[in-house]
JSON list of C-alpha atoms in Angstrom, two decimals:
[
{"chain": "A", "resi": 21, "resn": "MET", "atom": "CA", "xyz": [3.84, -28.44, 19.71]},
{"chain": "A", "resi": 22, "resn": "LYS", "atom": "CA", "xyz": [5.20, -28.87, 16.56]},
{"chain": "A", "resi": 23, "resn": "LYS", "atom": "CA", "xyz": [5.55, -25.22, 14.62]},
{"chain": "A", "resi": 24, "resn": "VAL", "atom": "CA", "xyz": [6.24, -24.06, 11.43]},
{"chain": "A", "resi": 25, "resn": "GLU", "atom": "CA", "xyz": [8.97, -21.69, 10.26]},
{"chain": "A", "resi": 26, "resn": "PHE", "atom": "CA", "xyz": [7.81, -19.07, 8.05]},
{"chain": "A", "resi": 27, "resn": "MET", "atom": "CA", "xyz": [9.79, -15.81, 6.99]},
{"chain": "A", "resi": 28, "resn": "GLY", "atom": "CA", "xyz": [11.50, -15.78, 10.67]},
{"chain": "A", "resi": 29, "resn": "LEU", "atom": "CA", "xyz": [8.22, -16.57, 12.35]},
{"chain": "A", "resi": 30, "resn": "LYS", "atom": "CA", "xyz": [7.15, -19.50, 14.21]},
{"chain": "A", "resi": 31, "resn": "LEU", "atom": "CA", "xyz": [3.62, -20.65, 12.87]},
{"chain": "A", "resi": 32, "resn": "VAL", "atom": "CA", "xyz": [0.98, -23.10, 15.08]},
{"chain": "A", "resi": 33, "resn": "MET", "atom": "CA", "xyz": [-2.51, -22.10, 16.11]},
{"chain": "A", "resi": 34, "resn": "GLY", "atom": "CA", "xyz": [-4.00, -23.05, 19.56]},
{"chain": "A", "resi": 35, "resn": "THR", "atom": "CA", "xyz": [-7.84, -23.54, 20.25]},
{"chain": "A", "resi": 36, "resn": "LYS", "atom": "CA", "xyz": [-8.14, -19.55, 19.93]},
{"chain": "A", "resi": 37, "resn": "GLU", "atom": "CA", "xyz": [-6.48, -19.13, 16.76]},
{"chain": "A", "resi": 38, "resn": "LYS", "atom": "CA", "xyz": [-8.51, -22.12, 15.95]},
{"chain": "A", "resi": 39, "resn": "ILE", "atom": "CA", "xyz": [-11.69, -20.59, 16.44]},
{"chain": "A", "resi": 40, "resn": "ALA", "atom": "CA", "xyz": [-10.83, -16.70, 15.32]},
{"chain": "A", "resi": 41, "resn": "LEU", "atom": "CA", "xyz": [-9.95, -18.55, 11.67]},
{"chain": "A", "resi": 42, "resn": "GLU", "atom": "CA", "xyz": [-13.05, -20.50, 11.83]},
{"chain": "A", "resi": 43, "resn": "LYS", "atom": "CA", "xyz": [-15.06, -17.43, 12.26]},
{"chain": "A", "resi": 44, "resn": "GLU", "atom": "CA", "xyz": [-13.25, -15.63, 9.72]},
{"chain": "A", "resi": 45, "resn": "LEU", "atom": "CA", "xyz": [-13.82, -18.09, 7.18]},
{"chain": "A", "resi": 46, "resn": "GLY", "atom": "CA", "xyz": [-17.23, -19.18, 8.20]},
{"chain": "A", "resi": 47, "resn": "THR", "atom": "CA", "xyz": [-16.25, -22.64, 8.14]},
{"chain": "A", "resi": 48, "resn": "SER", "atom": "CA", "xyz": [-13.53, -25.31, 8.93]},
{"chain": "A", "resi": 49, "resn": "PRO", "atom": "CA", "xyz": [-10.06, -24.93, 6.54]},
{"chain": "A", "resi": 50, "resn": "LEU", "atom": "CA", "xyz": [-10.28, -28.19, 5.90]},
{"chain": "A", "resi": 51, "resn": "ASN", "atom": "CA", "xyz": [-13.44, -27.74, 3.90]},
{"chain": "A", "resi": 52, "resn": "PHE", "atom": "CA", "xyz": [-11.33, -25.84, 1.27]},
{"chain": "A", "resi": 53, "resn": "ILE", "atom": "CA", "xyz": [-8.97, -28.50, 1.89]},
{"chain": "A", "resi": 54, "resn": "PHE", "atom": "CA", "xyz": [-11.03, -31.52, 1.26]},
{"chain": "A", "resi": 55, "resn": "SER", "atom": "CA", "xyz": [-12.71, -29.83, -1.75]},
{"chain": "A", "resi": 56, "resn": "MET", "atom": "CA", "xyz": [-9.52, -29.83, -3.53]},
{"chain": "A", "resi": 57, "resn": "VAL", "atom": "CA", "xyz": [-9.41, -33.66, -3.31]},
{"chain": "A", "resi": 58, "resn": "LYS", "atom": "CA", "xyz": [-12.12, -33.92, -6.01]},
{"chain": "A", "resi": 59, "resn": "GLY", "atom": "CA", "xyz": [-9.43, -34.42, -8.68]},
{"chain": "A", "resi": 60, "resn": "MET", "atom": "CA", "xyz": [-8.00, -37.54, -6.76]},
{"chain": "A", "resi": 61, "resn": "ASP", "atom": "CA", "xyz": [-8.44, -40.84, -8.52]},
{"chain": "A", "resi": 62, "resn": "GLY", "atom": "CA", "xyz": [-6.81, -43.74, -6.10]},
{"chain": "A", "resi": 63, "resn": "ASP", "atom": "CA", "xyz": [-3.09, -42.58, -5.18]},
{"chain": "A", "resi": 64, "resn": "GLU", "atom": "CA", "xyz": [-2.95, -40.43, -8.70]},
{"chain": "A", "resi": 65, "resn": "MET", "atom": "CA", "xyz": [-3.86, -36.86, -8.73]},
{"chain": "A", "resi": 66, "resn": "ASP", "atom": "CA", "xyz": [-5.25, -34.79, -11.73]},
{"chain": "A", "resi": 67, "resn": "LEU", "atom": "CA", "xyz": [-3.59, -31.38, -10.85]},
{"chain": "A", "resi": 68, "resn": "SER", "atom": "CA", "xyz": [-6.03, -29.81, -13.76]},
{"chain": "A", "resi": 69, "resn": "GLN", "atom": "CA", "xyz": [-8.88, -30.78, -11.55]},
{"chain": "A", "resi": 70, "resn": "MET", "atom": "CA", "xyz": [-7.16, -29.78, -7.94]},
{"chain": "A", "resi": 71, "resn": "LYS", "atom": "CA", "xyz": [-8.33, -26.70, -6.56]},
{"chain": "A", "resi": 72, "resn": "ILE", "atom": "CA", "xyz": [-6.22, -25.26, -4.29]},
{"chain": "A", "resi": 73, "resn": "PRO", "atom": "CA", "xyz": [-7.78, -22.89, -1.42]},
{"chain": "A", "resi": 74, "resn": "PRO", "atom": "CA", "xyz": [-8.25, -19.14, -2.63]},
{"chain": "A", "resi": 75, "resn": "LEU", "atom": "CA", "xyz": [-5.44, -16.85, -1.67]},
{"chain": "A", "resi": 76, "resn": "PRO", "atom": "CA", "xyz": [-7.38, -14.95, 0.72]},
{"chain": "A", "resi": 77, "resn": "VAL", "atom": "CA", "xyz": [-8.56, -18.41, 2.63]},
{"chain": "A", "resi": 78, "resn": "MET", "atom": "CA", "xyz": [-4.48, -19.67, 2.82]},
{"chain": "A", "resi": 79, "resn": "VAL", "atom": "CA", "xyz": [-3.44, -16.18, 3.76]},
{"chain": "A", "resi": 80, "resn": "ALA", "atom": "CA", "xyz": [-5.93, -16.04, 6.51]},
{"chain": "A", "resi": 81, "resn": "ILE", "atom": "CA", "xyz": [-5.09, -19.59, 7.94]},
{"chain": "A", "resi": 82, "resn": "LEU", "atom": "CA", "xyz": [-1.50, -18.29, 7.98]},
{"chain": "A", "resi": 83, "resn": "PHE", "atom": "CA", "xyz": [-1.80, -14.96, 9.79]},
{"chain": "A", "resi": 84, "resn": "HIS", "atom": "CA", "xyz": [-3.82, -16.73, 12.34]},
{"chain": "A", "resi": 85, "resn": "ALA", "atom": "CA", "xyz": [-0.98, -19.18, 12.73]},
{"chain": "A", "resi": 86, "resn": "THR", "atom": "CA", "xyz": [1.04, -16.13, 13.76]},
{"chain": "A", "resi": 87, "resn": "GLN", "atom": "CA", "xyz": [-0.80, -14.92, 16.57]},
{"chain": "A", "resi": 88, "resn": "LYS", "atom": "CA", "xyz": [-0.06, -17.33, 19.10]},
{"chain": "A", "resi": 89, "resn": "LEU", "atom": "CA", "xyz": [3.83, -16.91, 19.03]},
{"chain": "A", "resi": 90, "resn": "ASN", "atom": "CA", "xyz": [4.50, -13.79, 17.28]},
{"chain": "A", "resi": 91, "resn": "HIS", "atom": "CA", "xyz": [3.27, -10.99, 18.89]},
{"chain": "A", "resi": 92, "resn": "GLY", "atom": "CA", "xyz": [2.96, -7.59, 16.91]},
{"chain": "A", "resi": 93, "resn": "ILE", "atom": "CA", "xyz": [1.90, -9.01, 13.38]},
{"chain": "A", "resi": 94, "resn": "ASN", "atom": "CA", "xyz": [-0.96, -7.08, 12.39]},
{"chain": "A", "resi": 95, "resn": "ARG", "atom": "CA", "xyz": [-2.82, -8.00, 9.07]},
{"chain": "A", "resi": 96, "resn": "ASP", "atom": "CA", "xyz": [-0.81, -5.59, 7.31]},
{"chain": "A", "resi": 97, "resn": "LYS", "atom": "CA", "xyz": [2.54, -6.36, 8.37]},
{"chain": "A", "resi": 98, "resn": "PHE", "atom": "CA", "xyz": [1.76, -10.05, 7.48]},
{"chain": "A", "resi": 99, "resn": "TYR", "atom": "CA", "xyz": [0.58, -8.91, 4.04]},
{"chain": "A", "resi": 100, "resn": "GLU", "atom": "CA", "xyz": [4.27, -7.54, 3.12]},
{"chain": "A", "resi": 101, "resn": "ILE", "atom": "CA", "xyz": [5.65, -10.86, 5.34]},
{"chain": "A", "resi": 102, "resn": "VAL", "atom": "CA", "xyz": [3.55, -12.66, 2.32]},
{"chain": "A", "resi": 103, "resn": "ASP", "atom": "CA", "xyz": [4.56, -10.09, -0.43]},
{"chain": "A", "resi": 104, "resn": "GLU", "atom": "CA", "xyz": [8.57, -10.89, 0.69]},
{"chain": "A", "resi": 105, "resn": "PHE", "atom": "CA", "xyz": [7.84, -14.39, 0.59]},
{"chain": "A", "resi": 106, "resn": "LEU", "atom": "CA", "xyz": [6.25, -14.24, -3.01]},
{"chain": "A", "resi": 107, "resn": "ASP", "atom": "CA", "xyz": [8.62, -11.69, -4.28]},
{"chain": "A", "resi": 108, "resn": "GLU", "atom": "CA", "xyz": [11.74, -14.47, -4.20]},
{"chain": "A", "resi": 109, "resn": "GLU", "atom": "CA", "xyz": [12.51, -15.71, -7.54]},
{"chain": "A", "resi": 110, "resn": "ASP", "atom": "CA", "xyz": [11.72, -19.35, -6.79]},
{"chain": "A", "resi": 111, "resn": "LYS", "atom": "CA", "xyz": [8.41, -19.00, -4.52]},
{"chain": "A", "resi": 112, "resn": "SER", "atom": "CA", "xyz": [4.61, -19.11, -6.01]},
{"chain": "A", "resi": 113, "resn": "VAL", "atom": "CA", "xyz": [1.36, -19.57, -4.66]},
{"chain": "A", "resi": 114, "resn": "MET", "atom": "CA", "xyz": [1.94, -23.10, -4.65]},
{"chain": "A", "resi": 115, "resn": "ASN", "atom": "CA", "xyz": [4.91, -23.17, -2.23]},
{"chain": "A", "resi": 116, "resn": "LEU", "atom": "CA", "xyz": [2.49, -20.84, 0.12]},
{"chain": "A", "resi": 117, "resn": "PHE", "atom": "CA", "xyz": [0.02, -23.78, -0.23]},
{"chain": "A", "resi": 118, "resn": "GLU", "atom": "CA", "xyz": [2.64, -25.89, 0.98]},
{"chain": "A", "resi": 119, "resn": "VAL", "atom": "CA", "xyz": [3.47, -24.05, 4.01]},
{"chain": "A", "resi": 120, "resn": "VAL", "atom": "CA", "xyz": [-0.70, -23.94, 5.05]},
{"chain": "A", "resi": 121, "resn": "MET", "atom": "CA", "xyz": [-0.66, -27.57, 4.74]},
{"chain": "A", "resi": 122, "resn": "GLU", "atom": "CA", "xyz": [2.31, -27.69, 7.31]},
{"chain": "A", "resi": 123, "resn": "VAL", "atom": "CA", "xyz": [0.52, -25.19, 9.37]},
{"chain": "A", "resi": 124, "resn": "LEU", "atom": "CA", "xyz": [-2.83, -27.52, 9.48]},
{"chain": "A", "resi": 125, "resn": "GLN", "atom": "CA", "xyz": [-0.62, -30.42, 10.33]},
{"chain": "A", "resi": 126, "resn": "ALA", "atom": "CA", "xyz": [1.58, -28.65, 13.01]},
{"chain": "A", "resi": 127, "resn": "SER", "atom": "CA", "xyz": [-1.89, -27.44, 14.33]},
{"chain": "A", "resi": 128, "resn": "LYS", "atom": "CA", "xyz": [-3.42, -30.68, 14.49]},
{"chain": "A", "resi": 129, "resn": "TYR", "atom": "CA", "xyz": [-6.22, -30.07, 11.67]},
{"chain": "A", "resi": 130, "resn": "LEU", "atom": "CA", "xyz": [-4.77, -32.88, 9.76]},
{"chain": "A", "resi": 131, "resn": "PRO", "atom": "CA", "xyz": [-2.77, -35.74, 11.08]},
{"chain": "A", "resi": 132, "resn": "GLN", "atom": "CA", "xyz": [1.02, -35.47, 10.61]},
{"chain": "A", "resi": 133, "resn": "ALA", "atom": "CA", "xyz": [2.66, -37.16, 7.68]},
{"chain": "A", "resi": 134, "resn": "GLN", "atom": "CA", "xyz": [4.49, -40.71, 9.09]},
{"chain": "A", "resi": 135, "resn": "GLU", "atom": "CA", "xyz": [8.71, -40.10, 8.46]}
]
């Protein structure tokens, strides 16, 4: 099972974590991802049309991905970890989105990128 490294944590979701995430979101996280590609025209992506998932959705995905392998991480502690990440000079919500996409791949929501 591939894991994503994030701020010293190993992130991945098993079935239990996926079900908890989907219950929290009220839908599959893929619905948020697929809605963002409405701005795609072939291989070209119009970034002005792209809608990344809202921050609460991204944080929920990452939080649930902490639950399988990182015991003792509650939601408040995870908020602090995300704040530390975003406080880094070169980090933004777009960087957080990249981590979300890696987690969705590692957790088998999305196919792995071919290398």
